[in-house]
XYZ file of C-alpha atoms in Angstrom:
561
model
C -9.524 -9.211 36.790
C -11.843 -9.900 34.339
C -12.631 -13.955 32.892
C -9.883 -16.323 33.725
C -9.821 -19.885 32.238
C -7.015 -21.950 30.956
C -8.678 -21.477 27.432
C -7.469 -17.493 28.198
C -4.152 -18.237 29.726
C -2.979 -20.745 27.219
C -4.082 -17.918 24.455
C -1.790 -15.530 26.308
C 1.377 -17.738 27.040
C 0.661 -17.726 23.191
C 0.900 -14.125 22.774
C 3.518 -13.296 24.773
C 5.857 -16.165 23.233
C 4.722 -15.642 19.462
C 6.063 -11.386 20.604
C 8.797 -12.397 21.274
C 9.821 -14.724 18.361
C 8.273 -11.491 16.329
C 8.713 -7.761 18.269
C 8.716 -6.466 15.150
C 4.630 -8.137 14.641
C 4.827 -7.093 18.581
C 5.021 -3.956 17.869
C 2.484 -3.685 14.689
C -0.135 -4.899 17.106
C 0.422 -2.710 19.932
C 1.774 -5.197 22.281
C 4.445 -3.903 24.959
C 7.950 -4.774 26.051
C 9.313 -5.670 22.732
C 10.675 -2.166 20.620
C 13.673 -2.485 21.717
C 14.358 -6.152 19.852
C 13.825 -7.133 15.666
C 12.609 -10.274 13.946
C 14.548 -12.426 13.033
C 13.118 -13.463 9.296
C 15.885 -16.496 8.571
C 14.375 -20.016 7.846
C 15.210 -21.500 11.520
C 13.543 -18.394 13.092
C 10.037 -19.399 10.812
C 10.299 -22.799 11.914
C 11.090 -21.680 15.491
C 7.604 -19.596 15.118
C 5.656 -22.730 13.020
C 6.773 -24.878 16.099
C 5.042 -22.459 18.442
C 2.546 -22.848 16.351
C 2.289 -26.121 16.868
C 2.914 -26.675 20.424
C -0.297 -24.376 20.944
C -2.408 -26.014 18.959
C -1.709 -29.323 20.975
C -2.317 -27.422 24.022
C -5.839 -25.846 22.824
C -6.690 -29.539 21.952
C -6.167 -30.819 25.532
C -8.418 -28.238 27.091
C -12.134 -27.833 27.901
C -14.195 -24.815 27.006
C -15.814 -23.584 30.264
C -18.330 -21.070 28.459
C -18.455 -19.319 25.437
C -15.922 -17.201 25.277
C -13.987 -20.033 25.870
C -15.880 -21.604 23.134
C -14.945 -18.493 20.771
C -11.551 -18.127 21.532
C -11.048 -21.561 21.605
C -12.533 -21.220 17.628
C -10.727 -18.121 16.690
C -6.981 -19.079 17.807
C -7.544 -22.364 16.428
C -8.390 -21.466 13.148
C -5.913 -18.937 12.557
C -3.093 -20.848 14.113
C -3.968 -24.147 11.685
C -4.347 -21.550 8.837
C -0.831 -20.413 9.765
C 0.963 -23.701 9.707
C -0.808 -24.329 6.326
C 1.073 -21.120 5.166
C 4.722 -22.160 6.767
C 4.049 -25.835 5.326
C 3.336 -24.516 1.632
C 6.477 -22.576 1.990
C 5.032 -19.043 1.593
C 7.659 -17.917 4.230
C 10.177 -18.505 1.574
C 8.742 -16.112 -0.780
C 7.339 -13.690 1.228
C 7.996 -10.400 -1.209
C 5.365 -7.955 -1.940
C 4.382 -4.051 -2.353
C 2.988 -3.651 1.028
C 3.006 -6.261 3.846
C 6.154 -8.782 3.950
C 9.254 -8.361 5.808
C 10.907 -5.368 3.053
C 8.401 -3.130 4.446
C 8.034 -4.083 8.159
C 11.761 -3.884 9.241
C 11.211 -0.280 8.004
C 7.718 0.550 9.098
C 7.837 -0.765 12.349
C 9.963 2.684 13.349
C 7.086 4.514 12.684
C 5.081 3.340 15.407
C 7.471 3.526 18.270
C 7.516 6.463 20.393
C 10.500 8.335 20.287
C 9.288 11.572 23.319
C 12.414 10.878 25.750
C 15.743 9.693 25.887
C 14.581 6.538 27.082
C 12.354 5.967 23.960
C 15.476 6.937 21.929
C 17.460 4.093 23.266
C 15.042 1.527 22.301
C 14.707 3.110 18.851
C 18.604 2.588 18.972
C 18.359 -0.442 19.914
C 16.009 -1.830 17.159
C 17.821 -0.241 14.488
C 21.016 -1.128 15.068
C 19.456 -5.129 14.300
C 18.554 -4.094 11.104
C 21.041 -5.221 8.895
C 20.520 -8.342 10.742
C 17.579 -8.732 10.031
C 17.523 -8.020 6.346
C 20.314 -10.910 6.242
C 18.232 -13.212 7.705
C 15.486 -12.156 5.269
C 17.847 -12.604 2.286
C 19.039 -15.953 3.927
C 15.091 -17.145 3.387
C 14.388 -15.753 0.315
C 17.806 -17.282 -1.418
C 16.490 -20.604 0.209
C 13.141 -20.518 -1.403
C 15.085 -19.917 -5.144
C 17.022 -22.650 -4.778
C 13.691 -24.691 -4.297
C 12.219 -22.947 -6.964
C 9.750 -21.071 -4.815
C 9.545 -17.549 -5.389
C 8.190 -14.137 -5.774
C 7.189 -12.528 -8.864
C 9.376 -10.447 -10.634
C 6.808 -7.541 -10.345
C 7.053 -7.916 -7.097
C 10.955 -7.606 -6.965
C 11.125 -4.760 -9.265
C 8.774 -2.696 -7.446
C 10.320 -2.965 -4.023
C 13.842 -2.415 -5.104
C 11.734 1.063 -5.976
C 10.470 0.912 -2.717
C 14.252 -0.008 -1.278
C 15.594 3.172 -3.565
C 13.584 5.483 -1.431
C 14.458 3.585 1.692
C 18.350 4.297 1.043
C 17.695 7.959 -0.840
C 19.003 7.072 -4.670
C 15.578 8.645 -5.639
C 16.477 12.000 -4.525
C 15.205 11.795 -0.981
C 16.554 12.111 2.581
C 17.599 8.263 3.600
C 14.909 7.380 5.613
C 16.738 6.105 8.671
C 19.385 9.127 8.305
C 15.963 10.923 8.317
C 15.374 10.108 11.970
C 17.938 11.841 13.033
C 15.805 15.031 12.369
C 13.181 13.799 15.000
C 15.781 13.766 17.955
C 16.167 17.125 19.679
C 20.027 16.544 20.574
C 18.672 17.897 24.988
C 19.609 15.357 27.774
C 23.284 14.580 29.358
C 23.931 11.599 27.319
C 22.199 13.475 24.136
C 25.750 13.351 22.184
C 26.688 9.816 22.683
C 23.009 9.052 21.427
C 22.966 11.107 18.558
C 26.483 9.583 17.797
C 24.865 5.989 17.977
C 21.795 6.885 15.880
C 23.852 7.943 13.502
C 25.867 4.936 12.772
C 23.596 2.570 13.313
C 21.329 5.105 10.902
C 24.116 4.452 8.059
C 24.372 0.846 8.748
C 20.981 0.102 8.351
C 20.893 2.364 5.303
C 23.576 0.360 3.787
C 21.827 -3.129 4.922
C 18.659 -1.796 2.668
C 21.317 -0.659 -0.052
C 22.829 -3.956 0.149
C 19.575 -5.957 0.271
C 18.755 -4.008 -2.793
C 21.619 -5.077 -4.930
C 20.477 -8.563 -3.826
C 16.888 -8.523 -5.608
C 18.716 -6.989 -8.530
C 21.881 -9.016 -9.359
C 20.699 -12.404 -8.032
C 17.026 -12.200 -6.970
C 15.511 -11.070 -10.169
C 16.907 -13.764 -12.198
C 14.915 -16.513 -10.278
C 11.777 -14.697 -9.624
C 8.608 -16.170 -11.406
C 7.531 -14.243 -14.699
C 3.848 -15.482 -13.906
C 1.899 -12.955 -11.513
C -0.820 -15.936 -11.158
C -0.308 -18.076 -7.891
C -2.386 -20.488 -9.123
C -6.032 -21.836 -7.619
C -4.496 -23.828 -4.817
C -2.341 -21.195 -3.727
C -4.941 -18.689 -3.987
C -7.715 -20.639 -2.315
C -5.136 -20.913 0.883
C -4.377 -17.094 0.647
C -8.249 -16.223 0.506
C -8.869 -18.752 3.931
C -5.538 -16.872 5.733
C -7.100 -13.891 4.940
C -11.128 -14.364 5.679
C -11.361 -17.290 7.601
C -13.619 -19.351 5.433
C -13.170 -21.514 1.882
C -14.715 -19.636 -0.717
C -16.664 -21.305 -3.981
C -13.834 -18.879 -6.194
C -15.621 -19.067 -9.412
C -19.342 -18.395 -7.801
C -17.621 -15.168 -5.969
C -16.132 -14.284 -9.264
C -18.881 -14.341 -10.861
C -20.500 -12.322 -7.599
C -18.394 -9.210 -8.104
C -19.069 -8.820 -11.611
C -22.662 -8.516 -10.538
C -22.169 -6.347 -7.565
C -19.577 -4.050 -9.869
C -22.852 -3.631 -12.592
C -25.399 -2.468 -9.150
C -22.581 0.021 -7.763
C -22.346 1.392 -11.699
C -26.201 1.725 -12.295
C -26.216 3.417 -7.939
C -23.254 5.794 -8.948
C -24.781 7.075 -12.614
C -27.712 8.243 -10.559
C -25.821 10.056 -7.970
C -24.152 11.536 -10.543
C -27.310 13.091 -12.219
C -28.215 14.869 -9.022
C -24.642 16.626 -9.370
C -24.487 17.483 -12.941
C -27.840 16.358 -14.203
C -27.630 14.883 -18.040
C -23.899 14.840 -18.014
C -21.879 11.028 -18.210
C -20.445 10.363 -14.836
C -16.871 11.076 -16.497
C -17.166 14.535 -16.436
C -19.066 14.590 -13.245
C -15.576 13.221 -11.599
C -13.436 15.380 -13.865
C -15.525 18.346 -11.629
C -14.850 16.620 -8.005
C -11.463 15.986 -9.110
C -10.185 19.834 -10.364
C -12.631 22.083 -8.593
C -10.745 24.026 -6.388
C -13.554 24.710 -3.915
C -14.143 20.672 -3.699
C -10.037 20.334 -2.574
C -7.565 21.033 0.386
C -4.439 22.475 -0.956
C -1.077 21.485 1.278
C -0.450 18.192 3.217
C -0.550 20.114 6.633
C -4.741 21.244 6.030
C -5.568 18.582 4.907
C -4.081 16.307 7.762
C -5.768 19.022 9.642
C -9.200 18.186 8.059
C -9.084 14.446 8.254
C -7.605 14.591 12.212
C -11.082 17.447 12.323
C -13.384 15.248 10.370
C -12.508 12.141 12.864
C -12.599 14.094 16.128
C -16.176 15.218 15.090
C -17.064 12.100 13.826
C -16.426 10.512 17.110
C -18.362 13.210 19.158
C -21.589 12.869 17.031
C -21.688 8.943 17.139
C -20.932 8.590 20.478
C -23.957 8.143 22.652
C -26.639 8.319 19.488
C -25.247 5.595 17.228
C -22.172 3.639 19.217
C -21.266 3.871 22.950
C -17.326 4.811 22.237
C -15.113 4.295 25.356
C -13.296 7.659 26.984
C -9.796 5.806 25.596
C -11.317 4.987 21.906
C -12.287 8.565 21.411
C -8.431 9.059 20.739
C -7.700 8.697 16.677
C -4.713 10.390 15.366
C -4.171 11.115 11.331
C -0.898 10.629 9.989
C 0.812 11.109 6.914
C 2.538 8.275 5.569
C 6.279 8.037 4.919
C 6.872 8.144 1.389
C 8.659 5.256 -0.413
C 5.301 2.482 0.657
C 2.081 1.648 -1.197
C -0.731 4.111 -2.152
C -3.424 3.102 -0.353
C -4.742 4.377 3.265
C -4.283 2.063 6.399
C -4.947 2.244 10.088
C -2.842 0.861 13.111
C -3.616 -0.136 16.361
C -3.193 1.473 19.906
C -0.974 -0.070 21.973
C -2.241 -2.228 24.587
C -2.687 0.035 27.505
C -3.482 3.450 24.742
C -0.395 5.020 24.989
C -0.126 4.826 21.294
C -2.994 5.538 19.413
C -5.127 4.493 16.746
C -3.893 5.942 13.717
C -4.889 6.340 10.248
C -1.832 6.717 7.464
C -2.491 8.821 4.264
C 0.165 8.478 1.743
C 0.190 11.607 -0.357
C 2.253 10.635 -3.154
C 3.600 13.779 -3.524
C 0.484 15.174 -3.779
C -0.501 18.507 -2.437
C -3.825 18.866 -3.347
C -6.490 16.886 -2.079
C -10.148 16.411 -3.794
C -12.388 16.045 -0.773
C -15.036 13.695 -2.942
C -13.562 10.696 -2.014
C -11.707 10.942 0.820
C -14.808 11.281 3.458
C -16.178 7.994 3.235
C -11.963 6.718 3.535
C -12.059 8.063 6.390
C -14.878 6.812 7.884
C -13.492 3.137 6.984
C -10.265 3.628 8.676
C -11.068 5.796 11.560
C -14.361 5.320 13.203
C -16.815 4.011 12.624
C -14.582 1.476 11.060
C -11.170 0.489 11.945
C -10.638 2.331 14.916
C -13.718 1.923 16.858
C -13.806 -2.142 15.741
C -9.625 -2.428 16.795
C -9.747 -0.212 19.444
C -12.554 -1.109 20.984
C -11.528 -4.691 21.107
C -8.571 -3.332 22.778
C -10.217 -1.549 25.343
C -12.289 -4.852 26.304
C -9.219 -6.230 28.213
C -11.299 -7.556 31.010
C -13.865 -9.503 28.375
C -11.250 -10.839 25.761
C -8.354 -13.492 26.016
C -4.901 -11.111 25.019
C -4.996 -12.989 21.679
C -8.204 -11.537 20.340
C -7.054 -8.107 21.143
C -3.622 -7.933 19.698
C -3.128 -11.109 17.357
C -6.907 -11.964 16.130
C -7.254 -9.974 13.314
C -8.768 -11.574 10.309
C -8.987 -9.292 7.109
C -12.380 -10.812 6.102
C -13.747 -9.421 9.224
C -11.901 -6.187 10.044
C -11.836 -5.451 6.197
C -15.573 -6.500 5.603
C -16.840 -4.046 8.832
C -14.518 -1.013 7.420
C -16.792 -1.395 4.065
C -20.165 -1.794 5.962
C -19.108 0.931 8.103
C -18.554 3.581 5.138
C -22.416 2.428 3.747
C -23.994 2.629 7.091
C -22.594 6.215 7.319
C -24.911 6.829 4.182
C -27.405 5.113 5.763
C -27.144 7.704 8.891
C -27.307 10.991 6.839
C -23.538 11.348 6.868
C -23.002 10.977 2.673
C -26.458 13.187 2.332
C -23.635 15.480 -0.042
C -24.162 13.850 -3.264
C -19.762 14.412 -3.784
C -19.637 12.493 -0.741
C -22.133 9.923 -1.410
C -20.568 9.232 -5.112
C -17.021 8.912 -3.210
C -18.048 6.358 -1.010
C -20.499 4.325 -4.080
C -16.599 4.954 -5.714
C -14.853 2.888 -3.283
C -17.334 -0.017 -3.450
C -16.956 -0.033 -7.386
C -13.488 -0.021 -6.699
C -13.980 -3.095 -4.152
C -15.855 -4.898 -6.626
C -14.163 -4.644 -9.292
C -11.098 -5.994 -6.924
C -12.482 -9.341 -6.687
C -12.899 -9.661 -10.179
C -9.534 -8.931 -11.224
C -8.133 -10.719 -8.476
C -9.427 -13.640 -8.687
C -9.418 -13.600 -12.480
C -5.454 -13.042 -12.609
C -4.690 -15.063 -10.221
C -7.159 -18.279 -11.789
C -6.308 -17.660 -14.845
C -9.961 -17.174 -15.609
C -11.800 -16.067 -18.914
C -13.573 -12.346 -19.126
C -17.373 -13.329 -19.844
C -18.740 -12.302 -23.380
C -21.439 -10.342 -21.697
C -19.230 -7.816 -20.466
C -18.450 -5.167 -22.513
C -14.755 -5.836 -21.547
C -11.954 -7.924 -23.851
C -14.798 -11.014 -23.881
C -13.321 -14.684 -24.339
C -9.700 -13.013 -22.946
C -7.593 -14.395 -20.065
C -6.842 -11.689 -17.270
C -3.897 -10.349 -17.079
C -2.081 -7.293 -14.998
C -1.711 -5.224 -18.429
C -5.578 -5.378 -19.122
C -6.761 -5.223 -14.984
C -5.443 -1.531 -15.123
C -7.644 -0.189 -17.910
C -10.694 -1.894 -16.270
C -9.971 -0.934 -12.699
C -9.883 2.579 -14.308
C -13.308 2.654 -16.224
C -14.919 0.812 -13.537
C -13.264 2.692 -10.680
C -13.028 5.560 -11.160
C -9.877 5.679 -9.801
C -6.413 7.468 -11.426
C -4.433 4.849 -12.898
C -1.293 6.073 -11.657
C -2.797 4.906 -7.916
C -4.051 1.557 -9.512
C -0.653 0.399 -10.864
C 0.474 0.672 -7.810
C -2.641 -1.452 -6.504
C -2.503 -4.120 -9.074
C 1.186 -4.816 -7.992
C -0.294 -4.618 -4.493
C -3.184 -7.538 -5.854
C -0.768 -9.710 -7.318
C 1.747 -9.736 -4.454
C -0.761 -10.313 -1.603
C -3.334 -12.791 -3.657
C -6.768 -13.358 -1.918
C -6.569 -9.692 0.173
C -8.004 -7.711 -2.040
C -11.574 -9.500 -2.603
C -11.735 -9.838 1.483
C -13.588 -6.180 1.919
C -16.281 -7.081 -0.238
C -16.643 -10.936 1.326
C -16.620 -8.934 4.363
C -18.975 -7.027 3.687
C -21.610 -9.721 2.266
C -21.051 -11.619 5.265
C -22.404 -8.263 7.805
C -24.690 -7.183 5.303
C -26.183 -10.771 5.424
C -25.733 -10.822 9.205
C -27.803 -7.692 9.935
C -30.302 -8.877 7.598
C -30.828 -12.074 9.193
C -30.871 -10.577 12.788
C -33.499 -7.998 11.664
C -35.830 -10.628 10.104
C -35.518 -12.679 13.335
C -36.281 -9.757 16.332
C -38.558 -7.740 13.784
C -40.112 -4.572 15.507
C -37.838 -5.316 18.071
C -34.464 -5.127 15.984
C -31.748 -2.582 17.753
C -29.382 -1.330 15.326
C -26.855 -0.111 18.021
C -27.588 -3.215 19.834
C -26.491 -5.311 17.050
C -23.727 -3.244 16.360
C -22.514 -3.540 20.088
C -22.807 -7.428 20.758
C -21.203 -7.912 17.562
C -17.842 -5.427 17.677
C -17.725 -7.077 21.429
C -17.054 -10.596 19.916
C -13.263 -9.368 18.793
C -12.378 -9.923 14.820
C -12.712 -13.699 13.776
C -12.927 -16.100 10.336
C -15.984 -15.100 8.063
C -17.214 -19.014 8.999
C -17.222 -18.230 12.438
C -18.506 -14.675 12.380
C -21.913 -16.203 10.395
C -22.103 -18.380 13.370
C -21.784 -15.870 16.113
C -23.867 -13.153 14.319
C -26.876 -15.904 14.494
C -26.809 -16.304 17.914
C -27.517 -12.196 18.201
């Protein structure tokens, strides 16, 4: 059965309540039993949850560790719980609007990850969408509460979802996505007709619920939203705890990532010399980027090739590097839906592995794929990064309280490990390929140069004079883009989209390199402590075995290794 304490079963009374007050987050974390039901996103509902919240808490406070993993679950549900209520006390609920991860994207998203193999899944799919307009009302019904209290999201943010909601509901030229579901279901079964019937008007219904929520963030929304894309320092500071468990000195980490940002630069020029030797580093990507023989051509290969690249991946690491459970092995590559936010992301199996781990490429409406760069991706969302640090967790059922599994997640730590994971892959011969080894020093540069322009917008904060870059200015969106594109590397088509993504989710962005400092300073410390007698794998084990935690509590943990 595994460890039992009341520390564990008050954790999973959590769980299973907080599901159910949120199947759609249910669902997102691979929790069972709750497709078939939708969030409700009104203001009662939030304080419904915050009271949960609450009435945990109180709970937690009356109980007695019996060991540690009391002791660390105990640390981890408290912290992210109070962290929580913080949040739903500041009001964030009330404008919770962005690019990529608040309600506008989740009543949609959350389709994708339901099975939909049998009549019986079909019915729950059914089920869920026919709540949709619902739920969109009740999301209206908060955000229309927060702008008559003067708390809102920025008008960025509202112009760049209604995109987002025009590719929902097809007046960009696309299929309607939920209309678009109907091609999935294969119409066989004796109740096939009267299903297909359903789907279809609940299909149109929710179509016009995102049509209709759409004409609200135009003709009233919009007029309230904030002009300002800066939250401010005290909102910020609150955002960066949510999302890596530990108060950060904002100005000193700053400062940090310009420094970091100038030692990726100076690593990258000379991996760049050992692919075109005495040519800038400019023209070295121009090559990765246009050479045909360095690109997949057609979304089908190159799904193909990432799904190949992770299967092998898993195969080699397994027994020499990681011991990777029979169920883990299992990563699936997707392609994204169109009509969401640029970047790659992984999702968790379900609880017992009948879903997968899956990593989501969003294409853009690309069909040709430069390989330089997309390696060391996929190393940080399938495995050794996401996937084997989710999944894994998952698998330890017996070990871990139902919380850490499905509900623990702090981006600090899962974000920070993805990062470490794509260096320690050049570290084990994997990025030998100087294209592949520039791709992944790319994606640091482009982590770095994150926390500068995240924290600088959001602070308000000054570009040094030392620079090179608009000295003495204050950052703004307009001049991050520019400088995410010199310093990135990275098309700028890709980074508008990620600067709307930075100021919409403030503090998220600089959690991969905090992350990353944090294990990188971890492993250090463990290796100067057992010497000759350091075990990488070891290390690697004990830690991924602890579940995902706060950056405060992870430093703590590591130093007991």
């Amino acid at each position: 059965m595994g460890h039992r304490s009341e520390v564990y079963e008050t954790a999973d009374r959590y769980v299973e309540r907080a599901a159910a007050l949120d199947p759609v987050g249910a669902t997102e974390a691979g929790i069972l039993g709750f497709d078939a039901e939708m969030t409700d996103y009104s203001p009662d509902a939030h304080a419904e949850r915050a009271e949960h919240d609450r009435a945990t808490l109180r709970a937690l406070q009356a109980v007695d560790p019996l060991d540690d993993r009391d002791r660390v679950a105990v640390e981890l549900v408290t912290e992210r719980i109070q962290v929580g209520i913080d949040r739903f006390e500041a009001r964030e609920h009330l404008r919770d609007l962005n690019v990529i991860a608040s309600p506008a994207q989740a009543v949609r998203d959350c389709f994708e990850l339901m099975p939909t193999d049998d009549v019986g899944d079909w019915e729950t799919v059914v089920a869920r969408m026919g709540m949709v307009p619902e739920a969109l009302s009740g999301y209206q019904a908060s955000l229309a509460s927060g702008a008559r209290q003067g708390i809102t999201a920025a008008r960025r943010q509202v112009e760049a979802v209604r995109e987002q909601v025009r590719t929902v509901v097809g007046d960009d030229g696309t299929r309607p996505y939920f209309l678009g579901l109907l091609d999935r279901f294969d119409g066989s079964g004796l109740h096939a007709p009267v299903l297909r019937a359903t789907l279809e008007e609940h299909a149109r219904r929710a179509t016009e619920a995102y049509a209709s929520f759409g004409r609200f963030l135009v003709d009233s929304y919009a007029r309230k939203a904030a002009a300002a894309d800066a939250v401010g320092e005290e909102r910020y500071a609150l955002a960066a705890r949510a999302f890596s468990g530990t108060d950060l000195d904002l100005r000193e980490t700053y400062l940090w990532g310009w420094d970091e940002l100038d030692r990726i630069t100076a690593e990258m020029a000379g991996v760049a010399e050992r692919i075109l030797p005495g040519r800038p580093i400019g023209e070295v990507i121009e090559l990765l980027e246009t050479d045909p023989s360095r690109a997949i051509e057609g979304v089908d290969r190159f799904r193909a090739w990432l799904q190949d690249l992770m299967d092998r991946t898993v195969a080699e690491l397994d027994g020499a590097h990681f011991d990777i459970p029979e169920p883990v092995k299992r990563v699936e590559a997707m392609i994204a839906p169109p009509g969401g936010a640029a970047a790659m992301y992984y999702t968790p199996p379900a609880e017992d592995f009948s879903r997968p781990g899956r990593t989501w490429y969003p294409t853009q409406g690309r069909t040709v794929f430069p390989l330089w760069g997309e390696v060391s991706t996929a190393y940080h969302e399938g495995v050794p990064g996401h996937h084997l640090q989710v999944a894994q967790v998952t698998w330890l059922a017996g070990e871990l309280s139902r919380y850490q599994r499905t509900m623990g997640w702090v981006s600090g730590h899962g974000e920070g490990w993805a990062l470490y994971a794509e260096r320690l892959m050049g570290e084990l011969g994997y990025l030998d390929d100087p294209d592949h080894e520039l791709g992944m020093l790319r994606a640091q540069a482009f982590r770095a140069a994150r926390v500068v322009v995240d924290i600088g917008i959001h602070l308000g904060l000054e570009i040094p004079p030392d620079r090179g870059y608009h000295p003495g200015e204050v950052w703004t969106a307009e001049l991050a883009v520019p400088f995410m594109a010199r310093r990135s590397h990275e098309p700028e088509a890709f980074l508008r989209s990620e600067i709307d993504r930075y100021c919409g989710w403030p503090g998220q962005a600089i959690s991969y390199k905090v992350g990353e400092r944090v294990w990188l300073e971890a492993r250090d410390d463990a290796a100067r402590r057992h010497g000759a007698g350091f075990d990488l794998k070891e290390f690697h084990r004990r830690a991924l075995d602890l579940g995902s935690m706060g950056l405060d509590q992870l430093r703590r943990e590591l130093a007991r290794i």
